[in-house]
Amino acid sequence: MNSNIQPFPDTFVTLLSKALSLGLITELPDQCTVNRYEPGQGIPPHIDTHSCCTDTILSVSMCSDVVMNFLNASSGELTVINETNNGKQDIAHYTGIIPVLLPRRSILVMSDESRYAYTHGISIRQSDLVPAKTLNLNQESTEVNQSLTLMKRNLRVSLTFRKTLAPTALCNCNFPAHCDSQKDKQI
């Protein structure tokens, strides 16, 4: 172990230990990137370098909510398979950007396909459109109505935790088209 690496603050250790006990990660991270985003700032869509760290990346959102956009870097399409009550599969195909609301005090877990094959980024803008649910209570039924609302951005701080790989380690993921370790193996 490198003696120059200082342990994380106790608050981080508590959070990471809980993530480990919940099975969100399989080993404790050894690296943390702290980003501060003022309203209107963002980060361009990207895929984190494959050979820099292990499969799972955790990102904690603090101070305010924000929308992060995901996009399949190969096809731009996401296939979601849900089991229905009658045991059949409901298959839905989504094309284009998939906006995901990251509430403050939430943890985003990226692993496998979302880690290796999807770009993620935060658009540069002052506000985000987010789904809003409202209850319609009448005498005959209770309905949930969905609409969109404009959410003004505020200061956001993110903590992104990774477990680094050894400098000579190579990624051996199942997504060679996006992998810096496997790009020379491409035909």
Short mmCIF file of C-alpha atoms in Angstrom, two decimals:
data_model
loop_
_atom_site.label_atom_id
_atom_site.label_comp_id
_atom_site.label_asym_id
_atom_site.label_seq_id
_atom_site.Cartn_x
_atom_site.Cartn_y
_atom_site.Cartn_z
CA MET A 1 0.00 0.00 0.00
CA ASN A 2 1.24 3.49 -0.84
CA SER A 3 2.12 5.33 2.37
CA ASN A 4 1.33 8.70 0.71
CA ILE A 5 -2.38 7.89 0.58
CA GLN A 6 -4.22 9.30 3.57
CA PRO A 7 -7.37 7.59 4.86
CA PHE A 8 -10.75 9.09 4.00
CA PRO A 9 -12.51 11.28 6.59
CA ASP A 10 -14.70 9.32 9.03
CA THR A 11 -17.87 10.58 7.31
CA PHE A 12 -16.75 9.00 4.03
CA VAL A 13 -15.75 5.74 5.76
CA THR A 14 -19.22 5.45 7.32
CA LEU A 15 -20.91 6.03 3.94
CA LEU A 16 -18.60 3.61 2.09
CA SER A 17 -18.94 0.92 4.77
CA LYS A 18 -22.72 1.12 4.42
CA ALA A 19 -22.41 0.88 0.61
CA LEU A 20 -20.23 -2.21 1.10
CA SER A 21 -22.69 -3.83 3.54
CA LEU A 22 -25.58 -3.16 1.13
CA GLY A 23 -23.69 -4.81 -1.74
CA LEU A 24 -23.44 -1.61 -3.80
CA ILE A 25 -19.67 -2.15 -3.95
CA THR A 26 -17.51 -5.25 -3.42
CA GLU A 27 -14.42 -3.46 -2.10
CA LEU A 28 -13.70 -0.12 -0.50
CA PRO A 29 -12.67 2.68 -2.88
CA ASP A 30 -9.27 4.32 -2.48
CA GLN A 31 -9.87 7.46 -4.54
CA CYS A 32 -12.36 10.32 -4.37
CA THR A 33 -12.93 13.15 -6.84
CA VAL A 34 -14.73 16.21 -5.49
CA ASN A 35 -16.49 18.48 -8.00
CA ARG A 36 -18.27 21.75 -7.28
CA TYR A 37 -20.89 22.86 -9.81
CA GLU A 38 -22.29 26.38 -9.71
CA PRO A 39 -25.72 26.92 -11.34
CA GLY A 40 -25.25 26.79 -15.10
CA GLN A 41 -22.18 24.57 -14.99
CA GLY A 42 -22.05 20.98 -16.16
CA ILE A 43 -19.76 18.25 -17.43
CA PRO A 44 -19.60 17.06 -21.06
CA PRO A 45 -20.88 13.55 -21.86
CA HIS A 46 -18.12 10.99 -21.33
CA ILE A 47 -17.33 7.41 -20.39
CA ASP A 48 -14.82 7.12 -17.55
CA THR A 49 -11.57 5.49 -18.70
CA HIS A 50 -11.92 1.74 -18.31
CA SER A 51 -8.38 1.01 -17.13
CA CYS A 52 -8.38 3.66 -14.36
CA CYS A 53 -10.53 1.79 -11.88
CA THR A 54 -12.64 -1.25 -11.10
CA ASP A 55 -16.16 -1.95 -12.35
CA THR A 56 -18.20 0.12 -9.89
CA ILE A 57 -18.18 3.89 -9.52
CA LEU A 58 -20.19 5.65 -6.79
CA SER A 59 -21.19 9.29 -7.02
CA VAL A 60 -22.80 11.11 -4.10
CA SER A 61 -24.83 14.25 -4.89
CA MET A 62 -24.85 16.94 -2.24
CA CYS A 63 -26.43 20.37 -1.78
CA SER A 64 -28.99 20.19 -4.60
CA ASP A 65 -30.67 18.03 -7.24
CA VAL A 66 -29.52 17.82 -10.85
CA VAL A 67 -30.40 15.87 -13.99
CA MET A 68 -27.66 13.66 -15.44
CA ASN A 69 -28.05 12.45 -19.01
CA PHE A 70 -27.11 8.94 -20.12
CA LEU A 71 -26.73 7.74 -23.72
CA ASN A 72 -25.75 4.37 -25.10
CA ALA A 73 -22.47 5.23 -26.86
CA SER A 74 -22.92 2.55 -29.54
CA SER A 75 -26.57 2.55 -30.52
CA GLY A 76 -28.15 5.40 -28.62
CA GLU A 77 -30.82 2.89 -27.54
CA LEU A 78 -31.75 1.36 -24.19
CA THR A 79 -33.83 -1.80 -23.91
CA VAL A 80 -35.70 -2.26 -20.64
CA ILE A 81 -37.30 -5.61 -19.81
CA ASN A 82 -39.88 -5.64 -17.00
CA GLU A 83 -41.72 -8.67 -15.68
CA THR A 84 -45.48 -8.11 -15.64
CA ASN A 85 -47.91 -9.45 -13.04
CA ASN A 86 -48.97 -12.28 -15.35
CA GLY A 87 -45.37 -13.50 -15.81
CA LYS A 88 -44.88 -12.08 -19.29
CA GLN A 89 -42.10 -9.72 -20.23
CA ASP A 90 -42.83 -6.12 -21.11
CA ILE A 91 -40.07 -4.86 -23.42
CA ALA A 92 -39.59 -1.15 -24.00
CA HIS A 93 -37.01 0.50 -26.25
CA TYR A 94 -35.81 4.00 -25.46
CA THR A 95 -33.88 5.96 -28.05
CA GLY A 96 -31.74 8.97 -27.34
CA ILE A 97 -30.78 10.62 -24.11
CA ILE A 98 -32.06 9.16 -20.86
CA PRO A 99 -32.38 11.91 -18.23
CA VAL A 100 -31.94 10.70 -14.64
CA LEU A 101 -32.76 12.93 -11.67
CA LEU A 102 -30.01 12.77 -9.03
CA PRO A 103 -31.58 14.09 -5.83
CA ARG A 104 -29.33 15.67 -3.22
CA ARG A 105 -28.10 13.11 -0.69
CA SER A 106 -28.44 10.28 -3.24
CA ILE A 107 -25.85 7.79 -4.48
CA LEU A 108 -25.53 6.97 -8.16
CA VAL A 109 -24.05 3.52 -8.76
CA MET A 110 -22.54 2.92 -12.20
CA SER A 111 -21.34 -0.57 -13.04
CA ASP A 112 -21.28 -2.98 -15.94
CA GLU A 113 -23.03 -1.52 -19.01
CA SER A 114 -23.84 1.86 -17.47
CA ARG A 115 -20.19 2.21 -16.44
CA TYR A 116 -18.54 0.95 -19.62
CA ALA A 117 -20.91 1.65 -22.54
CA TYR A 118 -23.00 4.69 -21.63
CA THR A 119 -21.90 8.28 -21.71
CA HIS A 120 -23.00 10.36 -18.74
CA GLY A 121 -22.93 14.12 -18.40
CA ILE A 122 -24.70 17.18 -17.04
CA SER A 123 -25.92 19.76 -19.53
CA ILE A 124 -24.74 23.35 -19.14
CA ARG A 125 -27.91 25.23 -18.16
CA GLN A 126 -29.55 27.14 -15.30
CA SER A 127 -32.50 24.76 -14.74
CA ASP A 128 -33.74 21.23 -15.45
CA LEU A 129 -37.11 19.78 -16.44
CA VAL A 130 -38.12 17.10 -13.95
CA PRO A 131 -41.18 14.88 -13.58
CA ALA A 132 -43.69 16.01 -10.98
CA LYS A 133 -46.42 13.78 -9.57
CA THR A 134 -49.61 15.26 -8.21
CA LEU A 135 -52.47 13.49 -6.49
CA ASN A 136 -55.99 14.12 -7.71
CA LEU A 137 -58.28 13.22 -4.84
CA ASN A 138 -61.93 13.03 -5.78
CA GLN A 139 -64.82 11.11 -4.28
CA GLU A 140 -64.70 8.30 -6.84
CA SER A 141 -60.96 7.55 -7.14
CA THR A 142 -57.45 8.65 -6.39
CA GLU A 143 -55.33 9.37 -9.45
CA VAL A 144 -51.68 10.22 -9.83
CA ASN A 145 -51.05 12.77 -12.56
CA GLN A 146 -47.62 13.17 -14.12
CA SER A 147 -46.34 16.46 -15.46
CA LEU A 148 -43.07 18.34 -15.83
CA THR A 149 -41.81 21.15 -13.68
CA LEU A 150 -38.88 23.52 -14.09
CA MET A 151 -36.28 23.06 -11.36
CA LYS A 152 -33.81 25.91 -10.92
CA ARG A 153 -30.28 24.71 -10.31
CA ASN A 154 -28.35 25.58 -7.16
CA LEU A 155 -24.83 24.83 -5.98
CA ARG A 156 -24.10 21.10 -6.28
CA VAL A 157 -21.13 19.19 -4.92
CA SER A 158 -20.43 15.63 -5.99
CA LEU A 159 -18.14 13.04 -4.44
CA THR A 160 -17.13 10.32 -6.92
CA PHE A 161 -15.52 7.23 -5.39
CA ARG A 162 -13.43 4.70 -7.31
CA LYS A 163 -11.16 1.76 -6.54
CA THR A 164 -8.06 2.33 -8.66
CA LEU A 165 -6.41 -0.43 -10.65
CA ALA A 166 -2.69 -1.11 -10.59
CA PRO A 167 -0.81 0.94 -13.23
CA THR A 168 -0.10 -2.19 -15.28
CA ALA A 169 -3.62 -3.62 -14.99
CA LEU A 170 -5.76 -3.86 -18.10
CA CYS A 171 -9.52 -3.74 -18.33
CA ASN A 172 -11.12 -6.95 -19.59
CA CYS A 173 -14.73 -5.75 -19.78
CA ASN A 174 -17.39 -6.95 -22.21
CA PHE A 175 -17.46 -3.60 -24.04
CA PRO A 176 -14.27 -3.55 -26.15
CA ALA A 177 -15.60 -0.89 -28.55
CA HIS A 178 -15.32 1.67 -25.73
CA CYS A 179 -12.34 0.19 -23.86
CA ASP A 180 -8.91 1.82 -23.83
CA SER A 181 -7.28 -1.51 -22.83
CA GLN A 182 -8.88 -3.46 -25.66
CA LYS A 183 -8.99 -0.92 -28.50
CA ASP A 184 -5.98 -2.46 -30.25
CA LYS A 185 -7.78 -5.84 -30.36
CA GLN A 186 -10.53 -4.38 -32.53
CA ILE A 187 -10.68 -5.58 -36.12
#
